[in-house]
Amino acid sequence: MRCPAGGQGFVGTAWQAARVRTAYRCRAYPDEAQQAVLNRTFGCTRVVWNCVLAARQQRYVTQRQGTSYGQASAALTALKQDPQRAWLNQVSCVPLQQALRHQQRAFAAFFAHRARYPRFKSRRGRQAAEYTRSAFTLRGGQLRLAKTPGPLAFVWSWPGVDVAGLDPSTVFVSKEPDGRWYVTFAVDASAPAPLPGTGRAAGVDLGVTSFAVISDGQRIANPRHLQRRARSLARYQRRLARCQRGSANRAKAKVARAHRKVRDARRDFLHKTTTGLVRGHDLIAIEDLAVKNMVRNRRLARAISDCGWGEFRRQLAYKCQRAGRRLIVIDRWHPSTKMCSACGFVLAELPLKARAWQCPSCRTRHDRDLNAAKNILAAGLAAARDNPDDACGADVRHPETPPVQSAVKQEPRLARAGIPVLQDGE
């Protein structure tokens, strides 16, 4: 479907940012001495996080007061002065301070209802440490970390970007549960120019049978990455269950590697899908799905989680912002499935097993998913016309800001071909 207002669509109002945050994630290959220092840094960072988090909870229980970053930093100083924790001084202090900053932001996000309550960290999960400019150097493509012997070897995977001219603000070093090491460079770069307008808009209806149905009739098949590797994953999990906890054979189990392959395949699919949508459309409308509530269905929880709808929306949001596109998120209570996209008639009920239905008013036969995609697009276009100055689209969540209300809630008049009529006089 073509966008209104000429062939330029919504590109002219969507591009605002002059600087963007870009991250380059590379495989790292530390030697044994570097691995020992980094593992010690991960352990110290984890201990500091858990101790300060426990102190925060105890302070609130006893005094009913919160903890500021200054108070948390003072607690870190007391921890380093404790003779029983003198080993905290063997690593760089920068990752420890950064852990406190991350915890402070985590609590701010929790009180803003944008994240769950911060939890204690485990040594069996992903381990990471953040270094700022005072704790690393990147000269001539060689990375050196504070209190780490020698340069850290990594593989640069972007031939179009000169690593020697890179000026990162922070460096993240992480170790995945499967044993792989990674280094991530966070760079503040100039925002790319907006993509040329296509004059097209798309409504996207996400599902399980088909991953996505576009309003122009295109269907994107669900690759079902987890289901394809379910048998091999189950075999690895049985082997893991027979290993004694803490043994060498348990450490060599391939469960983490199998999950990593599934995760990488899913991320690659989502990147290709979202990039194609952003490049081909000026405006993209999607539905605000309550994924957290939907996975409570025991029969569909695994299939829904395997789709990665939350990651799909996150990638669409930042790619639309960088490319100068508009992303409109429609209210989850909008009757996109039960509404006739031709006349606006609204069914009272439509069971999930009904994949096609015929409108009682205009006798038009609809495919369930395609009809929903068309209604999502109509609501998105209506919201875009009512909010022409909203460059980022409605209900797109930005860091450190409260969530924006959904597009349909902001404007009760929905874009539809006719007047919705409920059955049985409702």
Coordinates of C-alpha atoms in Angstrom, one line a residue:
M1 CA 0.0 0.0 0.0
R2 CA 1.2 3.5 -0.9
C3 CA 1.7 6.1 1.7
P4 CA -0.2 9.4 1.6
A5 CA 1.4 12.8 1.1
G6 CA 3.2 12.1 -2.1
G7 CA 6.0 9.7 -2.7
Q8 CA 8.3 10.7 0.2
G9 CA 6.1 9.0 2.8
F10 CA 7.1 9.9 6.3
V11 CA 10.9 10.2 5.9
G12 CA 11.1 13.9 6.2
T13 CA 9.9 14.0 9.8
A14 CA 11.5 10.8 11.1
W15 CA 15.2 11.5 11.1
Q16 CA 16.3 13.6 14.1
A17 CA 19.3 12.2 15.9
A18 CA 22.7 13.6 15.0
R19 CA 24.7 11.0 17.0
V20 CA 23.9 7.3 17.4
R21 CA 25.3 4.6 19.7
T22 CA 26.9 1.8 17.7
A23 CA 28.3 -1.4 19.0
Y24 CA 30.8 -3.7 17.3
R25 CA 30.9 -7.2 18.8
C26 CA 33.9 -9.4 18.0
R27 CA 35.2 -12.8 19.0
A28 CA 38.1 -12.5 21.5
Y29 CA 40.9 -15.0 22.0
P30 CA 42.6 -14.3 25.4
D31 CA 45.5 -16.4 26.4
E32 CA 45.7 -18.3 29.7
A33 CA 47.1 -15.4 31.7
Q34 CA 44.5 -13.0 30.4
Q35 CA 41.7 -15.5 31.0
A36 CA 42.8 -15.8 34.6
V37 CA 42.7 -12.0 35.1
L38 CA 39.4 -11.6 33.3
N39 CA 37.8 -14.5 35.2
R40 CA 39.0 -12.9 38.4
T41 CA 37.5 -9.6 37.3
F42 CA 34.2 -11.3 36.5
G43 CA 34.1 -12.8 39.9
C44 CA 34.9 -9.5 41.7
T45 CA 32.2 -7.7 39.6
R46 CA 29.7 -10.4 40.5
V47 CA 30.5 -10.2 44.2
V48 CA 30.3 -6.4 44.3
W49 CA 26.9 -6.5 42.5
N50 CA 25.5 -9.1 44.9
C51 CA 26.9 -7.5 48.1
V52 CA 25.6 -4.0 47.2
L53 CA 22.2 -5.4 46.1
A54 CA 21.9 -7.3 49.5
A55 CA 22.9 -4.1 51.3
R56 CA 20.2 -2.1 49.4
Q57 CA 17.6 -4.6 50.3
Q58 CA 18.6 -4.7 54.0
R59 CA 18.7 -0.9 54.1
Y60 CA 15.1 -0.7 52.7
V61 CA 13.8 -3.4 55.1
T62 CA 15.4 -1.8 58.2
Q63 CA 15.2 1.9 57.4
R64 CA 12.7 2.1 54.6
Q65 CA 15.1 4.2 52.6
G66 CA 16.6 3.8 49.2
T67 CA 20.2 3.8 48.3
S68 CA 21.9 6.4 46.1
Y69 CA 24.9 5.8 43.8
G70 CA 27.1 7.7 46.3
Q71 CA 26.1 5.4 49.1
A72 CA 26.7 2.4 46.9
S73 CA 30.1 3.7 46.0
A74 CA 30.9 4.2 49.7
A75 CA 29.8 0.6 50.3
L76 CA 32.2 -0.6 47.6
T77 CA 35.1 1.3 49.3
A78 CA 34.2 -0.4 52.6
L79 CA 34.2 -3.8 50.8
K80 CA 37.7 -3.2 49.4
Q81 CA 39.0 -2.1 52.8
D82 CA 37.7 -5.4 54.4
P83 CA 40.7 -7.7 55.0
Q84 CA 38.6 -10.7 54.1
R85 CA 37.9 -9.2 50.6
A86 CA 41.4 -7.8 49.9
W87 CA 41.3 -9.7 46.6
L88 CA 39.0 -7.0 45.2
N89 CA 42.0 -4.7 44.9
Q90 CA 43.7 -7.2 42.5
V91 CA 41.5 -6.2 39.6
S92 CA 40.8 -2.8 38.0
C93 CA 38.4 -0.7 39.9
V94 CA 36.6 0.5 36.8
P95 CA 34.5 -2.6 36.1
L96 CA 33.4 -2.6 39.8
Q97 CA 32.3 1.0 39.6
Q98 CA 30.5 0.3 36.3
A99 CA 28.6 -2.6 38.0
L100 CA 27.3 -0.1 40.5
R101 CA 26.2 2.3 37.7
H102 CA 24.4 -0.5 36.0
Q103 CA 22.7 -1.5 39.2
Q104 CA 21.6 2.1 39.7
R105 CA 20.1 2.2 36.2
A106 CA 18.4 -1.1 36.8
F107 CA 16.6 0.2 39.8
A108 CA 15.6 3.4 38.0
A109 CA 14.1 1.2 35.2
F110 CA 12.3 -0.9 37.8
F111 CA 10.7 2.1 39.5
A112 CA 9.8 3.5 36.1
H113 CA 8.0 0.2 35.4
R114 CA 10.2 -0.6 32.5
A115 CA 12.0 -3.6 33.9
R116 CA 11.7 -6.2 36.6
Y117 CA 13.4 -6.1 40.0
P118 CA 17.2 -6.5 39.8
R119 CA 18.3 -10.0 40.7
F120 CA 21.5 -11.6 42.1
K121 CA 24.0 -12.8 39.6
S122 CA 25.2 -16.4 39.3
R123 CA 28.6 -17.6 38.3
R124 CA 27.0 -20.1 35.9
G125 CA 25.5 -17.5 33.6
R126 CA 27.0 -14.9 31.2
Q127 CA 30.0 -13.1 32.7
A128 CA 30.8 -9.6 31.6
A129 CA 32.8 -6.5 32.7
E130 CA 32.8 -3.0 31.3
Y131 CA 35.8 -0.8 30.9
T132 CA 35.7 2.9 30.3
R133 CA 38.4 5.1 28.6
S134 CA 40.4 5.3 31.8
A135 CA 40.9 1.5 31.9
F136 CA 41.7 0.5 28.3
T137 CA 43.6 1.7 25.2
L138 CA 43.0 1.0 21.6
R139 CA 46.0 2.0 19.5
G140 CA 46.9 0.6 16.1
G141 CA 44.1 -2.0 16.4
Q142 CA 45.6 -3.4 19.6
L143 CA 43.4 -3.5 22.7
R144 CA 44.9 -3.4 26.2
L145 CA 42.9 -3.6 29.4
A146 CA 43.9 -2.4 32.8
K147 CA 45.8 -4.9 34.9
T148 CA 45.6 -7.4 32.1
P149 CA 49.0 -8.6 30.6
G150 CA 49.5 -8.0 26.9
P151 CA 47.2 -7.0 24.1
L152 CA 43.9 -8.8 23.9
A153 CA 43.5 -10.7 20.6
F154 CA 40.2 -10.3 18.7
V155 CA 38.9 -10.8 15.2
W156 CA 37.6 -7.7 13.4
S157 CA 34.6 -8.6 11.2
W158 CA 33.8 -5.2 9.5
P159 CA 36.1 -4.6 6.5
G160 CA 34.4 -1.3 5.8
V161 CA 35.4 0.1 9.2
D162 CA 38.9 0.9 10.2
V163 CA 39.5 -0.5 13.6
A164 CA 42.7 1.7 14.0
G165 CA 40.6 4.8 13.7
L166 CA 37.9 3.6 16.1
D167 CA 37.4 5.7 19.2
P168 CA 35.2 3.7 21.6
S169 CA 33.8 5.2 24.7
T170 CA 33.5 1.8 26.5
V171 CA 34.6 -1.8 26.0
F172 CA 32.7 -4.8 27.2
V173 CA 34.4 -8.1 27.7
S174 CA 32.1 -11.1 28.1
K175 CA 32.3 -14.9 28.4
E176 CA 29.3 -16.9 27.3
P177 CA 28.2 -20.1 29.0
D178 CA 29.5 -22.1 26.1
G179 CA 33.0 -20.9 26.7
R180 CA 33.3 -18.3 23.9
W181 CA 34.9 -14.9 24.6
Y182 CA 33.6 -11.7 23.1
V183 CA 34.7 -8.0 23.1
T184 CA 32.2 -5.2 22.3
F185 CA 33.2 -1.7 21.3
A186 CA 30.6 1.0 22.0
V187 CA 31.1 4.0 19.7
D188 CA 29.3 7.3 19.5
A189 CA 29.1 7.8 15.7
S190 CA 27.4 10.2 13.4
A191 CA 23.8 9.1 12.5
P192 CA 23.5 7.7 8.9
A193 CA 21.5 9.6 6.4
P194 CA 17.9 8.5 6.1
L195 CA 17.0 6.0 3.4
P196 CA 15.2 7.3 0.3
G197 CA 11.5 7.2 0.5
T198 CA 9.7 4.2 -1.1
G199 CA 6.1 5.6 -0.8
R200 CA 5.0 2.3 0.8
A201 CA 3.5 1.3 4.2
A202 CA 3.1 -2.1 5.7
G203 CA 1.0 -3.6 8.5
V204 CA 2.6 -6.6 10.1
D205 CA 0.6 -9.3 11.9
L206 CA 2.8 -11.7 13.9
G207 CA 1.8 -15.3 14.5
V208 CA 3.1 -18.9 15.1
T209 CA 1.9 -20.7 12.0
S210 CA 3.4 -18.0 9.8
F211 CA 6.0 -15.8 11.6
A212 CA 4.5 -12.6 10.0
V213 CA 1.9 -11.7 7.4
I214 CA 2.3 -8.4 5.6
S215 CA -0.7 -6.3 4.6
D216 CA 0.4 -6.7 0.9
G217 CA -0.1 -10.4 1.1
Q218 CA 3.4 -11.5 1.7
R219 CA 3.9 -14.4 4.2
I220 CA 7.1 -14.9 6.1
A221 CA 7.4 -18.6 7.2
N222 CA 8.2 -19.5 10.8
P223 CA 11.7 -21.2 10.8
R224 CA 11.0 -22.8 14.2
H225 CA 14.7 -22.9 15.1
L226 CA 14.2 -24.5 18.5
Q227 CA 11.9 -27.2 17.2
R228 CA 14.4 -28.2 14.5
R229 CA 17.2 -28.8 17.1
A230 CA 14.9 -30.2 19.8
R231 CA 16.1 -33.8 19.4
S232 CA 19.8 -33.0 19.6
L233 CA 19.2 -30.6 22.4
A234 CA 17.3 -33.2 24.4
R235 CA 20.2 -35.7 23.8
Y236 CA 22.7 -33.2 25.2
Q237 CA 20.5 -32.5 28.2
R238 CA 20.2 -36.2 29.0
R239 CA 24.0 -36.5 28.9
L240 CA 24.3 -33.4 31.2
A241 CA 21.8 -34.9 33.7
R242 CA 24.0 -38.0 34.0
C243 CA 27.1 -36.0 34.8
Q244 CA 28.1 -35.3 38.4
R245 CA 27.9 -31.7 39.4
G246 CA 31.3 -30.0 39.2
S247 CA 32.9 -32.7 37.1
A248 CA 35.0 -32.2 34.0
N249 CA 32.5 -34.1 31.8
R250 CA 29.7 -31.8 32.9
A251 CA 31.9 -28.8 31.9
K252 CA 32.3 -30.4 28.5
A253 CA 28.6 -30.9 27.9
K254 CA 27.3 -29.4 24.7
V255 CA 24.0 -28.0 26.0
A256 CA 25.2 -24.4 26.0
R257 CA 26.6 -24.7 22.5
A258 CA 23.4 -26.1 21.2
H259 CA 21.4 -23.2 22.7
R260 CA 23.9 -20.8 21.2
K261 CA 23.3 -22.2 17.7
V262 CA 19.6 -21.8 18.1
R263 CA 20.0 -18.3 19.4
D264 CA 22.4 -17.2 16.6
A265 CA 20.1 -18.7 13.9
R266 CA 17.1 -16.9 15.4
R267 CA 18.9 -13.6 15.7
D268 CA 20.2 -13.9 12.1
F269 CA 16.6 -14.5 10.8
L270 CA 15.2 -11.6 12.8
H271 CA 17.9 -9.2 11.5
K272 CA 17.3 -10.2 7.9
T273 CA 13.5 -9.9 8.3
T274 CA 13.5 -6.5 10.0
T275 CA 16.1 -5.1 7.6
G276 CA 14.0 -6.0 4.6
L277 CA 10.9 -4.4 6.2
V278 CA 12.7 -1.2 7.0
R279 CA 14.3 -0.8 3.6
G280 CA 11.1 -1.5 1.7
H281 CA 8.6 0.7 3.6
D282 CA 8.4 4.2 4.9
L283 CA 5.9 3.3 7.7
I284 CA 5.5 0.0 9.5
A285 CA 2.6 -0.7 11.8
I286 CA 2.7 -3.6 14.3
E287 CA 0.5 -4.7 17.2
D288 CA 1.4 -4.3 20.8
L289 CA 1.5 -8.0 21.9
A290 CA 1.5 -9.0 25.6
V291 CA 4.2 -11.7 25.1
K292 CA 4.6 -12.1 28.9
N293 CA 1.0 -13.0 29.3
M294 CA 0.8 -15.2 26.1
V295 CA 3.7 -17.5 27.2
R296 CA 1.6 -18.5 30.2
N297 CA -0.3 -20.8 27.8
R298 CA 1.4 -24.2 28.4
R299 CA 0.6 -25.4 24.9
L300 CA 2.0 -22.4 23.0
A301 CA 4.7 -21.1 25.4
R302 CA 7.6 -22.8 23.7
A303 CA 6.4 -21.9 20.2
I304 CA 5.8 -18.3 21.1
S305 CA 9.2 -18.0 22.8
D306 CA 10.9 -19.5 19.8
C307 CA 9.5 -16.8 17.5
G308 CA 11.3 -14.0 19.3
W309 CA 8.5 -11.3 19.0
G310 CA 10.1 -9.1 21.6
E311 CA 13.4 -9.0 19.8
F312 CA 11.7 -8.5 16.5
R313 CA 10.0 -5.3 17.9
R314 CA 13.3 -4.1 19.5
Q315 CA 15.2 -4.4 16.2
L316 CA 12.4 -2.7 14.2
A317 CA 12.4 0.2 16.7
Y318 CA 16.1 1.1 16.4
K319 CA 16.4 0.3 12.7
C320 CA 13.4 2.6 11.9
Q321 CA 14.9 5.3 14.0
R322 CA 18.2 5.1 12.2
A323 CA 16.8 4.8 8.7
G324 CA 14.3 7.6 9.1
R325 CA 11.2 5.4 9.0
R326 CA 8.2 5.5 11.2
L327 CA 7.1 2.6 13.5
I328 CA 3.5 2.7 14.8
V329 CA 2.5 0.3 17.5
I330 CA -1.2 -0.4 17.7
D331 CA -3.0 -1.0 20.9
R332 CA -3.3 -4.7 21.8
W333 CA -7.1 -4.3 22.4
H334 CA -7.7 -3.1 18.8
P335 CA -10.0 -5.8 17.2
S336 CA -7.7 -6.3 14.2
T337 CA -8.6 -10.0 13.8
K338 CA -12.4 -9.7 14.3
M339 CA -12.9 -6.5 12.2
C340 CA -13.7 -6.7 8.5
S341 CA -11.1 -4.7 6.6
A342 CA -13.7 -4.0 3.8
C343 CA -16.7 -2.6 5.7
G344 CA -15.7 -2.4 9.3
F345 CA -18.0 -5.0 10.7
V346 CA -16.8 -6.4 14.0
L347 CA -17.5 -10.0 15.0
A348 CA -18.5 -10.8 18.6
E349 CA -16.3 -13.9 18.8
L350 CA -13.8 -15.5 16.5
P351 CA -12.2 -18.8 17.8
L352 CA -8.5 -19.3 17.3
K353 CA -9.0 -22.4 15.2
A354 CA -11.0 -20.4 12.6
R355 CA -8.2 -19.4 10.1
A356 CA -10.7 -17.9 7.6
W357 CA -14.1 -16.3 8.0
Q358 CA -16.8 -14.5 5.9
C359 CA -18.1 -11.1 6.9
P360 CA -21.9 -11.3 7.6
S361 CA -22.3 -7.7 6.5
C362 CA -20.5 -7.4 3.1
R363 CA -20.0 -11.2 2.5
T364 CA -16.3 -10.7 2.0
R365 CA -14.2 -13.8 2.8
H366 CA -11.1 -13.0 4.8
D367 CA -7.9 -14.9 5.7
R368 CA -7.6 -14.4 9.4
D369 CA -3.9 -13.2 9.4
L370 CA -4.1 -11.1 6.2
N371 CA -7.2 -9.3 7.4
A372 CA -5.5 -8.5 10.7
A373 CA -2.5 -7.1 8.9
K374 CA -4.7 -4.8 6.8
N375 CA -6.5 -3.5 9.9
I376 CA -3.2 -2.9 11.6
L377 CA -2.0 -0.9 8.6
A378 CA -5.3 1.2 8.6
A379 CA -5.0 2.0 12.3
G380 CA -1.3 2.9 11.8
L381 CA -2.0 5.2 8.9
A382 CA -4.7 6.9 11.0
A383 CA -2.4 7.4 13.9
A384 CA 0.3 8.8 11.6
R385 CA -2.1 11.4 10.2
D386 CA -3.2 12.4 13.7
N387 CA 0.4 12.7 14.9
P388 CA 2.4 13.9 11.9
D389 CA 5.2 15.4 14.1
D390 CA 5.8 12.2 16.1
A391 CA 9.1 11.2 14.5
C392 CA 9.6 7.9 16.2
G393 CA 6.0 6.6 16.1
A394 CA 3.7 5.8 18.9
D395 CA 4.4 3.5 21.7
V396 CA 8.1 3.1 20.8
R397 CA 10.0 2.7 24.1
H398 CA 13.2 4.7 24.4
P399 CA 15.9 4.3 27.1
E400 CA 15.5 6.2 30.3
T401 CA 12.0 7.5 29.3
P402 CA 8.5 6.3 30.4
P403 CA 6.6 4.4 27.8
V404 CA 4.4 6.3 25.4
Q405 CA 0.7 5.5 25.1
S406 CA -0.5 3.3 22.3
A407 CA -1.6 5.0 19.1
V408 CA -5.2 3.8 19.2
K409 CA -5.6 4.9 22.8
Q410 CA -4.4 8.4 21.8
E411 CA -7.1 8.7 19.1
P412 CA -10.4 6.9 19.5
R413 CA -11.4 7.3 15.9
L414 CA -9.8 4.3 14.1
A415 CA -9.1 4.2 10.4
R416 CA -11.6 1.8 8.9
A417 CA -13.7 1.5 5.7
G418 CA -17.1 1.5 7.4
I419 CA -18.7 1.8 10.8
P420 CA -18.1 -1.2 13.1
V421 CA -21.3 -3.0 14.0
L422 CA -21.5 -5.6 16.8
Q423 CA -23.6 -8.7 16.5
D424 CA -26.7 -9.2 18.5
G425 CA -27.1 -5.5 19.1
E426 CA -24.1 -5.3 21.4

